[in-house]
Coordinates of C-alpha atoms in Angstrom, one line a residue:
M1 CA 0.0 0.0 0.0
I2 CA 2.8 2.4 0.9
I3 CA 4.5 1.7 -2.5
V4 CA 1.2 2.4 -4.4
F5 CA 0.7 5.7 -2.5
G6 CA 4.3 6.6 -3.3
I7 CA 3.8 5.9 -7.0
L8 CA 0.5 7.9 -6.9
T9 CA 2.1 10.9 -5.2
L10 CA 5.0 10.9 -7.7
T11 CA 2.4 10.7 -10.5
V12 CA 0.4 13.6 -9.2
I13 CA 3.6 15.7 -8.8
L14 CA 4.7 15.0 -12.3
F15 CA 1.2 15.8 -13.6
A16 CA 1.2 19.1 -11.9
S17 CA 4.8 20.0 -12.8
D18 CA 4.0 19.7 -16.6
R19 CA 7.6 18.7 -17.2
L20 CA 6.5 15.5 -19.0
R21 CA 3.5 14.7 -21.2
L22 CA 0.5 13.3 -19.3
D23 CA 0.5 10.0 -21.2
V24 CA 4.2 9.5 -20.6
V25 CA 3.6 9.9 -16.8
A26 CA 0.7 7.5 -16.9
L27 CA 2.8 4.9 -18.7
M28 CA 5.6 5.4 -16.2
A29 CA 3.1 4.7 -13.4
V30 CA 2.0 1.5 -15.2
L31 CA 5.7 0.4 -15.5
L32 CA 6.4 1.1 -11.8
L33 CA 3.3 -1.0 -10.8
L34 CA 4.7 -3.8 -12.9
L35 CA 8.3 -3.6 -11.8
T36 CA 7.3 -3.5 -8.1
G37 CA 5.1 -6.6 -8.6
I38 CA 2.0 -4.8 -7.4
L39 CA 0.2 -5.7 -10.5
T40 CA 0.5 -8.6 -13.0
P41 CA 1.0 -7.8 -16.7
A42 CA -2.6 -8.7 -17.3
E43 CA -3.8 -6.3 -14.6
A44 CA -1.5 -3.5 -15.6
L45 CA -2.5 -3.6 -19.3
A46 CA -6.2 -4.2 -18.7
G47 CA -6.8 -0.4 -19.2
F48 CA -6.0 -0.7 -22.8
S49 CA -8.8 -3.1 -23.4
D50 CA -11.4 -1.2 -21.4
P51 CA -14.4 -0.1 -23.4
I52 CA -14.0 3.5 -22.2
V53 CA -10.7 3.8 -24.2
L54 CA -12.5 2.9 -27.5
I55 CA -15.4 5.2 -26.6
I56 CA -13.2 8.2 -26.1
A57 CA -11.2 7.5 -29.3
G58 CA -14.4 7.0 -31.3
L59 CA -15.9 10.3 -30.1
F60 CA -12.9 12.2 -31.3
I61 CA -13.4 10.8 -34.8
V62 CA -17.2 11.7 -34.7
G63 CA -16.4 15.2 -33.6
A64 CA -13.8 15.6 -36.3
G65 CA -16.3 14.6 -39.0
L66 CA -18.6 17.4 -37.8
F67 CA -15.7 19.9 -38.0
R68 CA -14.5 18.7 -41.3
T69 CA -17.9 18.9 -43.0
G70 CA -18.4 22.5 -41.7
V71 CA -21.3 21.6 -39.4
A72 CA -19.5 23.1 -36.3
D73 CA -18.4 26.2 -38.2
A74 CA -22.0 26.8 -39.5
L75 CA -23.2 26.7 -35.9
G76 CA -20.5 29.1 -34.9
Q77 CA -21.5 31.6 -37.6
Q78 CA -25.1 31.6 -36.2
L79 CA -23.6 33.1 -33.1
V80 CA -22.3 36.1 -35.1
R81 CA -25.8 36.8 -36.4
L82 CA -27.7 36.2 -33.1
A83 CA -25.3 37.7 -30.5
G84 CA -25.9 41.4 -30.9
T85 CA -23.5 44.0 -29.6
G86 CA -24.1 44.2 -25.9
E87 CA -21.4 42.7 -23.6
A88 CA -23.7 40.8 -21.3
R89 CA -25.8 39.6 -24.2
L90 CA -22.7 38.4 -26.1
I91 CA -21.6 36.5 -23.0
V92 CA -25.0 34.7 -22.7
A93 CA -25.1 33.9 -26.4
I94 CA -21.6 32.6 -26.5
M95 CA -22.0 30.4 -23.4
L96 CA -25.3 28.9 -24.5
I97 CA -24.1 27.9 -27.9
V98 CA -20.7 26.7 -26.9
A99 CA -22.1 24.7 -23.9
F100 CA -24.6 23.1 -26.2
L101 CA -21.9 22.0 -28.7
S102 CA -19.6 20.9 -25.9
A103 CA -22.3 18.5 -24.6
F104 CA -21.8 16.4 -27.8
L105 CA -18.3 17.4 -29.1
S106 CA -14.8 17.8 -27.7
S107 CA -14.6 20.9 -25.5
T108 CA -11.1 21.6 -26.9
G109 CA -12.3 21.3 -30.5
T110 CA -15.3 23.5 -29.8
V111 CA -13.1 26.2 -28.3
A112 CA -10.7 25.9 -31.2
V113 CA -13.6 26.6 -33.7
F114 CA -15.0 29.5 -31.6
L115 CA -11.8 31.2 -30.7
P116 CA -11.4 33.2 -33.9
V117 CA -15.2 33.7 -34.1
V118 CA -15.3 35.3 -30.6
V119 CA -12.1 37.4 -31.1
S120 CA -13.7 38.7 -34.3
L121 CA -16.9 39.5 -32.4
A122 CA -14.9 41.4 -29.8
Q123 CA -13.2 43.4 -32.5
R124 CA -16.4 44.2 -34.4
T125 CA -18.1 45.4 -31.2
G126 CA -15.2 47.2 -29.6
I127 CA -15.3 44.9 -26.6
S128 CA -12.0 43.7 -25.1
P129 CA -11.4 40.0 -25.9
T130 CA -10.6 39.5 -22.1
K131 CA -14.3 40.0 -21.5
L132 CA -15.4 37.2 -23.8
L133 CA -12.8 34.5 -24.0
L134 CA -12.8 33.3 -20.4
P135 CA -16.7 32.8 -20.6
L136 CA -16.0 30.9 -23.8
A137 CA -13.6 28.5 -22.0
Y138 CA -15.9 28.1 -18.9
A139 CA -18.9 27.4 -21.1
S140 CA -17.1 24.5 -22.8
L141 CA -16.3 23.0 -19.4
I142 CA -19.8 23.4 -18.0
G143 CA -21.2 22.1 -21.3
G144 CA -19.4 18.8 -20.6
M145 CA -21.8 18.4 -17.6
L146 CA -24.9 18.1 -19.8
T147 CA -24.6 14.6 -21.3
L148 CA -22.9 11.3 -20.7
I149 CA -20.5 11.9 -23.6
G150 CA -19.9 15.6 -22.8
T151 CA -16.6 14.9 -21.1
P152 CA -14.6 11.8 -20.2
P153 CA -15.2 12.1 -16.4
N154 CA -18.9 11.4 -17.0
I155 CA -18.1 8.3 -18.9
V156 CA -15.6 7.2 -16.2
V157 CA -18.1 7.5 -13.3
S158 CA -20.8 5.7 -15.4
N159 CA -18.3 2.9 -16.2
Q160 CA -17.5 2.7 -12.5
L161 CA -21.1 1.9 -11.7
Q162 CA -21.3 -0.7 -14.5
S163 CA -18.1 -2.4 -13.3
A164 CA -19.7 -2.7 -9.9
G165 CA -22.7 -4.4 -11.4
M166 CA -25.0 -1.4 -11.0
T167 CA -27.1 0.4 -13.5
P168 CA -24.9 3.0 -15.2
F169 CA -25.9 6.6 -15.7
G170 CA -28.0 7.1 -18.8
F171 CA -27.2 9.5 -21.7
F172 CA -29.3 12.3 -20.2
S173 CA -28.9 11.5 -16.5
F174 CA -26.4 14.5 -16.3
T175 CA -28.7 16.9 -18.2
P176 CA -30.9 18.2 -15.3
V177 CA -27.9 18.8 -13.0
G178 CA -25.8 20.2 -15.9
A179 CA -28.6 22.5 -17.0
V180 CA -28.8 24.0 -13.5
M181 CA -25.0 24.4 -13.5
L182 CA -25.1 26.1 -16.9
M183 CA -27.7 28.6 -15.9
I184 CA -25.8 29.4 -12.7
G185 CA -22.5 29.7 -14.7
I186 CA -24.2 32.0 -17.3
A187 CA -25.8 34.2 -14.6
Y188 CA -22.5 34.5 -12.7
M189 CA -20.4 35.4 -15.8
A190 CA -23.0 37.9 -17.1
T191 CA -23.1 39.7 -13.8
V192 CA -20.4 39.2 -11.1
G193 CA -17.9 37.4 -13.3
R194 CA -18.1 40.1 -16.0
R195 CA -17.1 42.7 -13.5
L196 CA -14.2 40.6 -12.2
L197 CA -12.8 40.1 -15.7
P198 CA -10.0 42.4 -16.6
E199 CA -10.5 44.9 -19.4
R200 CA -7.3 45.2 -21.4
A201 CA -6.8 47.1 -24.6
H202 CA -8.1 45.0 -27.5
L203 CA -5.8 44.5 -30.5
S204 CA -8.1 45.8 -33.2
G205 CA -9.4 48.8 -35.0
A206 CA -11.8 49.3 -37.8
S207 CA -11.0 50.4 -41.3
R208 CA -13.2 52.8 -43.3
D209 CA -15.0 49.9 -45.1
G210 CA -16.0 48.5 -41.8
K211 CA -13.6 45.6 -41.8
T212 CA -11.7 44.8 -38.6
L213 CA -7.9 45.1 -38.6
I214 CA -5.3 44.0 -36.2
D215 CA -3.7 47.1 -34.7
P216 CA 0.1 46.6 -35.5
A217 CA 1.3 49.1 -32.9
T218 CA -0.6 47.3 -30.1
L219 CA 0.6 43.9 -31.3
L220 CA 4.2 45.0 -31.6
A221 CA 4.1 46.4 -28.1
L222 CA 2.6 43.2 -26.7
Y223 CA 5.3 41.1 -28.3
D224 CA 8.0 43.6 -27.3
L225 CA 9.1 44.2 -30.9
P226 CA 9.6 48.0 -31.0
G227 CA 13.3 48.6 -31.6
K228 CA 13.9 45.2 -33.1
L229 CA 12.7 46.1 -36.5
A230 CA 14.8 48.2 -39.0
R231 CA 14.7 49.2 -42.6
V232 CA 17.9 48.8 -44.6
Q233 CA 18.7 49.5 -48.3
V234 CA 20.8 47.3 -50.5
E235 CA 23.6 49.3 -52.1
P236 CA 24.6 48.7 -55.7
A237 CA 28.0 47.3 -54.7
S238 CA 26.4 44.9 -52.1
P239 CA 27.2 41.2 -52.6
L240 CA 23.5 40.6 -51.9
V241 CA 22.6 42.0 -55.4
G242 CA 21.5 39.1 -57.6
Q243 CA 21.1 36.7 -54.7
T244 CA 17.8 35.2 -53.5
L245 CA 16.9 35.5 -49.8
A246 CA 17.5 31.7 -49.5
Q247 CA 21.0 32.2 -51.0
A248 CA 21.7 35.2 -48.7
N249 CA 20.7 33.1 -45.7
L250 CA 20.8 36.1 -43.4
R251 CA 18.9 34.3 -40.6
A252 CA 21.7 31.8 -40.2
R253 CA 24.6 34.2 -40.9
Y254 CA 23.5 37.2 -38.9
R255 CA 20.4 36.1 -36.9
V256 CA 18.4 38.6 -38.9
N257 CA 15.0 37.8 -40.5
V258 CA 13.8 39.6 -43.6
V259 CA 10.2 40.5 -42.9
D260 CA 9.5 42.3 -46.2
V261 CA 11.1 43.4 -49.5
E262 CA 10.2 46.8 -50.9
P263 CA 11.3 47.4 -54.5
P264 CA 12.3 51.1 -55.0
A265 CA 9.7 51.7 -57.6
S266 CA 6.8 50.8 -55.3
Q267 CA 7.5 51.5 -51.7
G268 CA 5.5 49.3 -49.3
M269 CA 4.9 46.6 -51.9
I270 CA 6.3 43.1 -51.5
A271 CA 8.4 42.1 -54.5
S272 CA 6.0 39.5 -55.9
P273 CA 3.1 37.9 -54.0
Q274 CA 3.4 34.9 -56.5
V275 CA 7.0 34.2 -55.6
A276 CA 7.9 32.4 -52.4
R277 CA 9.7 34.7 -50.0
S278 CA 12.9 32.6 -50.1
E279 CA 13.0 32.9 -53.9
I280 CA 12.8 36.7 -54.1
T281 CA 15.9 38.0 -55.9
L282 CA 17.5 41.1 -54.4
K283 CA 18.2 44.1 -56.6
P284 CA 20.1 47.4 -56.1
M285 CA 18.3 49.9 -53.9
D286 CA 15.8 47.3 -52.6
V287 CA 14.6 48.2 -49.1
L288 CA 14.4 45.4 -46.6
L289 CA 12.3 45.4 -43.5
V290 CA 14.3 43.2 -41.1
K291 CA 14.0 41.9 -37.6
G292 CA 17.0 41.5 -35.4
S293 CA 19.0 43.1 -32.6
A294 CA 20.7 46.4 -33.2
D295 CA 24.1 44.8 -33.0
D296 CA 23.2 42.1 -35.5
V297 CA 21.7 44.6 -38.0
A298 CA 24.8 46.8 -37.7
R299 CA 27.1 43.8 -38.3
L300 CA 25.0 42.9 -41.4
A301 CA 25.2 46.5 -42.7
K302 CA 29.0 46.6 -42.3
D303 CA 29.7 43.2 -43.9
L304 CA 27.2 43.3 -46.8
Q305 CA 27.2 47.0 -47.7
V306 CA 23.6 47.8 -46.9
R307 CA 22.6 51.1 -45.4
V308 CA 20.4 51.4 -42.3
L309 CA 17.6 53.8 -43.2
A310 CA 15.7 53.7 -39.9
T311 CA 15.2 51.7 -36.7
G312 CA 12.0 51.3 -34.8
V313 CA 10.0 51.5 -38.1
N314 CA 6.3 52.4 -38.5
P315 CA 4.4 49.3 -37.4
D316 CA 1.8 49.9 -40.1
D317 CA 4.4 48.7 -42.6
L318 CA 3.6 45.2 -41.5
I319 CA 0.1 45.4 -43.0
T320 CA -0.1 46.3 -46.6
E321 CA -2.4 45.4 -49.5
E322 CA -0.2 42.3 -50.1
T323 CA 1.0 41.3 -46.6
G324 CA -0.5 41.0 -43.2
I325 CA 0.0 39.7 -39.7
V326 CA -1.9 37.2 -37.7
E327 CA -1.6 35.3 -34.4
L328 CA -1.6 31.5 -34.1
V329 CA -2.2 29.6 -30.9
L330 CA -0.8 26.0 -30.6
T331 CA -3.4 23.3 -29.8
P332 CA -3.0 20.5 -27.3
R333 CA -2.2 17.9 -29.9
S334 CA -0.1 20.1 -32.1
R335 CA 2.8 18.3 -33.8
L336 CA 4.9 21.4 -33.3
I337 CA 4.9 20.9 -29.5
G338 CA 8.4 19.9 -28.3
H339 CA 10.1 21.0 -31.5
T340 CA 11.6 24.3 -32.7
L341 CA 10.4 26.1 -35.8
R342 CA 13.7 25.3 -37.4
E343 CA 13.2 21.5 -36.8
V344 CA 9.8 21.5 -38.4
R345 CA 10.8 23.8 -41.2
F346 CA 7.8 26.0 -40.4
Q347 CA 8.9 28.9 -42.6
D348 CA 9.5 26.7 -45.6
A349 CA 6.2 24.7 -45.0
Y350 CA 3.9 27.7 -44.7
Q351 CA 5.9 30.4 -46.4
V352 CA 5.3 32.8 -43.5
L353 CA 7.7 34.4 -41.0
V354 CA 7.3 34.0 -37.2
L355 CA 8.1 37.5 -35.8
A356 CA 7.8 36.7 -32.1
I357 CA 6.4 34.1 -29.6
L358 CA 4.3 34.8 -26.6
R359 CA 4.2 32.3 -23.7
M360 CA 1.9 32.6 -20.7
G361 CA 1.3 36.3 -21.7
A362 CA 5.0 37.2 -21.9
P363 CA 7.2 37.6 -25.0
L364 CA 10.2 35.3 -25.3
D365 CA 13.6 36.9 -25.9
A366 CA 15.3 33.8 -27.5
P367 CA 15.4 33.7 -31.4
T368 CA 12.1 32.3 -32.6
S369 CA 13.7 29.5 -34.6
Q370 CA 15.4 28.1 -31.5
V371 CA 12.5 28.1 -29.1
E372 CA 11.1 24.7 -28.2
L373 CA 7.4 25.2 -28.6
R374 CA 4.8 24.4 -25.9
F375 CA 1.0 24.0 -25.9
G376 CA -0.6 27.4 -25.7
D377 CA 2.3 29.4 -27.2
T378 CA 1.0 32.3 -29.4
L379 CA 3.0 33.0 -32.6
L380 CA 2.9 36.4 -34.3
V381 CA 3.1 35.5 -38.0
Q382 CA 3.7 37.7 -41.0
G383 CA 3.2 36.8 -44.7
D384 CA 1.3 37.5 -47.9
W385 CA -2.5 37.2 -47.7
E386 CA -2.7 34.1 -49.8
R387 CA -0.3 32.3 -47.4
I388 CA -2.2 33.5 -44.3
A389 CA -5.5 32.4 -45.8
S390 CA -4.1 28.9 -46.2
L391 CA -3.5 28.8 -42.4
L392 CA -7.2 29.1 -41.7
D393 CA -7.9 25.5 -42.5
E394 CA -5.4 24.2 -40.0
R395 CA -7.0 23.0 -36.8
N396 CA -4.8 20.2 -35.5
D397 CA -1.5 22.1 -35.0
F398 CA -2.7 25.6 -34.4
V399 CA -5.7 27.9 -34.5
V400 CA -5.7 31.3 -36.2
V401 CA -6.9 34.1 -33.9
G402 CA -7.4 37.8 -34.6
E403 CA -9.0 39.5 -37.5
M404 CA -7.1 40.7 -40.6
R405 CA -7.6 43.3 -43.2
R406 CA -9.1 40.6 -45.4
P407 CA -11.9 38.8 -43.4
P408 CA -10.9 35.2 -42.7
V409 CA -12.7 32.6 -44.9
R410 CA -14.7 30.1 -42.9
R411 CA -15.1 26.5 -43.9
A412 CA -18.4 26.3 -45.8
L413 CA -20.8 23.5 -45.4
T414 CA -19.9 20.6 -47.6
R415 CA -22.3 18.3 -49.4
R416 CA -21.6 15.6 -46.7
A417 CA -22.6 17.9 -43.9
P418 CA -26.2 16.5 -43.7
I419 CA -24.7 13.0 -43.5
A420 CA -22.3 13.9 -40.7
L421 CA -25.2 15.5 -38.8
A422 CA -27.4 12.4 -39.3
I423 CA -24.6 10.1 -38.1
M424 CA -24.2 12.1 -34.9
I425 CA -28.0 12.2 -34.3
G426 CA -28.2 8.5 -35.0
M427 CA -25.4 7.8 -32.5
L428 CA -27.1 9.9 -29.8
L429 CA -30.4 8.1 -30.4
L430 CA -28.8 4.6 -30.1
I431 CA -27.1 5.6 -26.9
S432 CA -30.2 7.4 -25.4
F433 CA -32.6 4.5 -26.0
E434 CA -29.9 1.9 -25.1
V435 CA -30.4 0.0 -28.4
M436 CA -26.9 -1.2 -28.2
P437 CA -23.9 -0.8 -25.8
M438 CA -22.4 2.7 -25.9
V439 CA -19.1 1.5 -27.2
T440 CA -20.8 -0.2 -30.2
A441 CA -22.8 2.9 -31.0
V442 CA -19.8 5.1 -30.9
L443 CA -17.6 2.8 -33.0
L444 CA -20.4 2.4 -35.5
A445 CA -20.7 6.2 -35.8
A446 CA -16.9 6.6 -36.2
V447 CA -16.7 4.0 -39.0
A448 CA -19.8 5.6 -40.7
M449 CA -18.0 9.0 -40.7
V450 CA -15.1 7.4 -42.6
L451 CA -17.2 5.2 -45.0
T452 CA -19.4 8.1 -46.0
G453 CA -16.4 10.3 -46.8
C454 CA -17.0 12.9 -44.1
L455 CA -13.3 12.5 -43.3
S456 CA -10.6 10.1 -44.3
M457 CA -9.1 7.4 -42.0
D458 CA -5.9 9.4 -41.8
E459 CA -7.8 12.5 -40.7
G460 CA -9.7 10.3 -38.2
Y461 CA -6.4 9.1 -36.7
R462 CA -5.0 12.6 -36.5
A463 CA -8.2 13.8 -34.8
I464 CA -7.8 11.4 -31.9
N465 CA -6.1 12.9 -28.9
W466 CA -3.9 10.0 -28.2
E467 CA -2.6 11.6 -25.1
S468 CA -6.0 11.4 -23.5
V469 CA -6.6 7.9 -24.7
V470 CA -3.3 6.6 -23.3
L471 CA -3.7 8.7 -20.2
I472 CA -7.0 6.9 -19.4
A473 CA -5.7 3.5 -20.2
G474 CA -2.6 4.1 -18.1
M475 CA -4.4 5.5 -15.1
L476 CA -7.1 2.8 -14.8
P477 CA -4.6 0.2 -13.4
M478 CA -3.8 2.7 -10.6
A479 CA -7.3 2.2 -9.3
T480 CA -6.8 -1.5 -9.5
A481 CA -3.6 -1.2 -7.5
L482 CA -5.3 0.9 -4.8
D483 CA -8.1 -1.6 -4.5
K484 CA -5.7 -4.6 -4.5
T485 CA -3.5 -3.3 -1.8
G486 CA -6.3 -1.9 0.4
G487 CA -5.4 1.7 -0.3
M488 CA -8.8 2.6 -1.7
S489 CA -10.5 1.2 1.3
L490 CA -8.2 3.2 3.6
V491 CA -9.0 6.5 1.8
A492 CA -12.7 5.7 1.6
S493 CA -12.8 4.7 5.3
G494 CA -11.0 7.9 6.2
L495 CA -13.6 10.0 4.4
T496 CA -16.4 7.9 5.9
A497 CA -15.1 8.1 9.4
T498 CA -14.6 11.8 9.3
L499 CA -17.0 13.6 6.9
G500 CA -19.4 10.6 6.6
A501 CA -19.8 10.7 10.4
V502 CA -21.0 14.3 10.2
S503 CA -23.5 13.7 7.4
P504 CA -23.8 12.2 3.9
L505 CA -23.9 15.8 2.7
A506 CA -20.5 16.5 4.3
L507 CA -19.1 13.4 2.6
M508 CA -20.4 14.8 -0.8
A509 CA -18.8 18.2 0.0
G510 CA -15.5 16.5 0.8
L511 CA -15.5 14.5 -2.4
F512 CA -16.3 17.6 -4.5
I513 CA -13.6 19.7 -2.9
L514 CA -10.9 17.0 -3.2
T515 CA -11.8 16.3 -6.8
A516 CA -12.0 20.0 -7.7
I517 CA -8.6 20.8 -6.1
F518 CA -6.9 18.0 -8.1
S519 CA -8.6 19.1 -11.3
Q520 CA -7.1 22.6 -11.0
F521 CA -3.6 21.1 -11.6
I522 CA -3.9 17.7 -13.2
S523 CA -6.1 16.2 -15.9
N524 CA -9.8 16.0 -14.9
T525 CA -9.8 12.5 -16.5
A526 CA -7.0 11.2 -14.4
T527 CA -8.6 12.8 -11.3
T528 CA -11.9 11.1 -12.0
V529 CA -10.2 7.7 -12.6
L530 CA -8.7 8.0 -9.1
M531 CA -11.7 9.5 -7.3
A532 CA -14.6 7.5 -8.8
P533 CA -13.7 4.1 -7.1
I534 CA -13.0 6.0 -3.8
A535 CA -16.4 7.6 -4.0
L536 CA -18.0 4.2 -4.7
Q537 CA -16.3 2.6 -1.8
A538 CA -17.1 5.5 0.5
A539 CA -20.8 5.2 -0.5
I540 CA -20.8 1.4 0.3
E541 CA -19.1 1.9 3.7
S542 CA -21.4 4.8 4.6
G543 CA -24.5 2.9 3.5
V544 CA -25.7 5.7 1.1
S545 CA -26.4 5.6 -2.6
P546 CA -23.3 5.8 -4.8
Y547 CA -25.2 7.8 -7.5
P548 CA -25.1 11.2 -5.9
L549 CA -21.4 10.7 -4.8
L550 CA -20.3 9.7 -8.2
M551 CA -22.3 12.6 -9.8
V552 CA -20.6 15.2 -7.6
V553 CA -17.2 13.7 -8.6
A554 CA -18.0 14.1 -12.3
L555 CA -19.3 17.6 -11.7
A556 CA -16.3 18.7 -9.7
A557 CA -13.9 17.3 -12.3
S558 CA -15.4 19.7 -14.8
T559 CA -14.9 22.8 -12.5
A560 CA -11.3 23.5 -13.7
F561 CA -11.9 27.2 -13.6
A562 CA -9.2 28.5 -11.3
T563 CA -5.9 28.0 -13.1
P564 CA -4.8 28.4 -16.8
V565 CA -3.3 24.9 -16.7
A566 CA -6.4 23.3 -15.3
S567 CA -7.7 22.4 -18.8
P568 CA -6.5 22.7 -22.4
V569 CA -9.4 25.1 -23.1
N570 CA -8.1 27.5 -20.4
T571 CA -4.6 27.4 -21.9
L572 CA -6.0 28.0 -25.4
V573 CA -7.6 31.3 -24.4
L574 CA -4.7 32.4 -22.2
G575 CA -2.7 34.1 -25.0
P576 CA -5.4 35.6 -27.2
G577 CA -7.2 37.0 -24.1
D578 CA -3.9 38.4 -22.7
Y579 CA -4.9 36.8 -19.3
R580 CA -2.7 36.5 -16.2
F581 CA -2.7 33.5 -13.8
T582 CA -4.4 35.7 -11.2
D583 CA -7.3 36.4 -13.6
F584 CA -8.3 32.7 -13.5
V585 CA -8.0 32.6 -9.7
R586 CA -10.1 35.8 -9.2
V587 CA -12.9 34.8 -11.6
G588 CA -12.8 31.1 -11.3
T589 CA -12.6 30.5 -7.6
P590 CA -16.0 32.2 -6.8
L591 CA -17.6 30.2 -9.6
L592 CA -16.2 27.0 -8.2
V593 CA -17.6 27.8 -4.8
V594 CA -21.0 28.6 -6.3
M595 CA -20.9 25.3 -8.2
L596 CA -20.1 23.4 -4.9
I597 CA -23.1 25.0 -3.1
A598 CA -25.4 24.3 -6.1
S599 CA -24.3 20.7 -6.3
L600 CA -25.0 20.1 -2.6
L601 CA -28.5 21.6 -3.1
V602 CA -29.4 20.0 -6.5
V603 CA -27.8 16.6 -6.6
P604 CA -29.5 15.1 -3.5
V605 CA -32.8 16.2 -4.8
L606 CA -32.3 14.4 -8.2
F607 CA -30.3 11.5 -6.8
P608 CA -31.4 10.9 -3.2
L609 CA -28.8 9.8 -0.8

């Protein structure tokens, strides 16, 4: 038992430290349980054959089919037409629509779709994005409380009941409680929460034709770029004349990036939008907009006979009729995470330049090409409009946020959109009326998405968040180890003897608080895998119904409001919203307390103790 608690403590510490991927930590825990002889190989690997693992993987594919066919985007665009311009009304509309989608789709995927939509709304209405993006994240978390498939913790607690030989939660068992939590969450964010949210300067302004623009001056200040940009002119005797930018290789030789090339005949125009940046041939008197330290630019000017025309150039030069800037936020399953831009050849692949990187709201000083990227990093990218437009279809590696001079093109509904919608509705009906086991219905829907061409199998594999799948499979054996060694009984007995002795309501409160605290720092799925069997054992020892106790564990696991690392959706809005860690604590903690009180009042009524 001591060994198991030691492994569990080490696992939680590694989860909270964020030094290793969650799935790697889970696999390490499995290996330690094997190497110490606590579990047999069959027991340690049983998680990978658990139905819950296939259910989670299948739901990722179903959700990807809806995104790929444009169904999710079409629902998002309805928000633009219905929301209006009032701040409170926008918050209510955003939270209602996002919560509804999150009840059936991945919360991270829903936020990824709505992130640019909400930023655009903020810019059009002149409201700071900080007032709208945190409600967006919270709505996706609360939306997971509405249905059985809304979030993995719901499936975990239902599976715990089924494993114990009891009737599992139904598809809509969570809906009454979740609906109450959603109404409370919306009321809180539209009133008290809205006033607690910071109001920082938004990054946009409006052009004369009514289109929304990124304000370059504000962006450059946010990324600490003033003073790092300069304009230099190629002298006729310069060895750069006749060379392409690729041949000049200024980034490797002088740590200077060429942002733009302005031919002398047309100042402010990039040499040729049809030619890749690296293939632009330099000519005498060309003016280069470059990014680099003052020392590096001076060394380049001396060695290559170029004249420094100005430093600290006008930020408006970054946005012209041919070129623009935009921000990209890395998603949780981005293939860029753990690599540098140089390693993935980002500039060559997308033909855009990364000017700067923002991490946890602060700009990084290191050269952009040498930074090992992390989830949630925000990249300030500059390139011609055609290249920027091509970034909009990317959803796996990053999400484009911020409005540009040219309005972003949204994914239109494809001819397979009705098929994808029908498949999802069919899956929900099969699960709701218990026509077949849930795992069968989900796998059937996932395969149907592929066979009908809503997405390819490769796209389906890419849509699966394998980190979550392996995390669940790896943490399930921990519960087995706790049960096998008596650790689970010890924790459950401790809760029963202390809080349970006071009242069943106190026991519920203790489970909620413990689960909620863990969920602020580690995966809510991992937390639920650990807490669900403890809640079940505590219910048995206290002689109360396990249903209300498991319900509050599921609810508490979705209250990851108080830290930016509590959930991927919080991290996704961190950069675009320019939030601080304290913003999440100030706004999220009262909401968590309100949810605790509401759970203690509502759950016993719907699920008697």
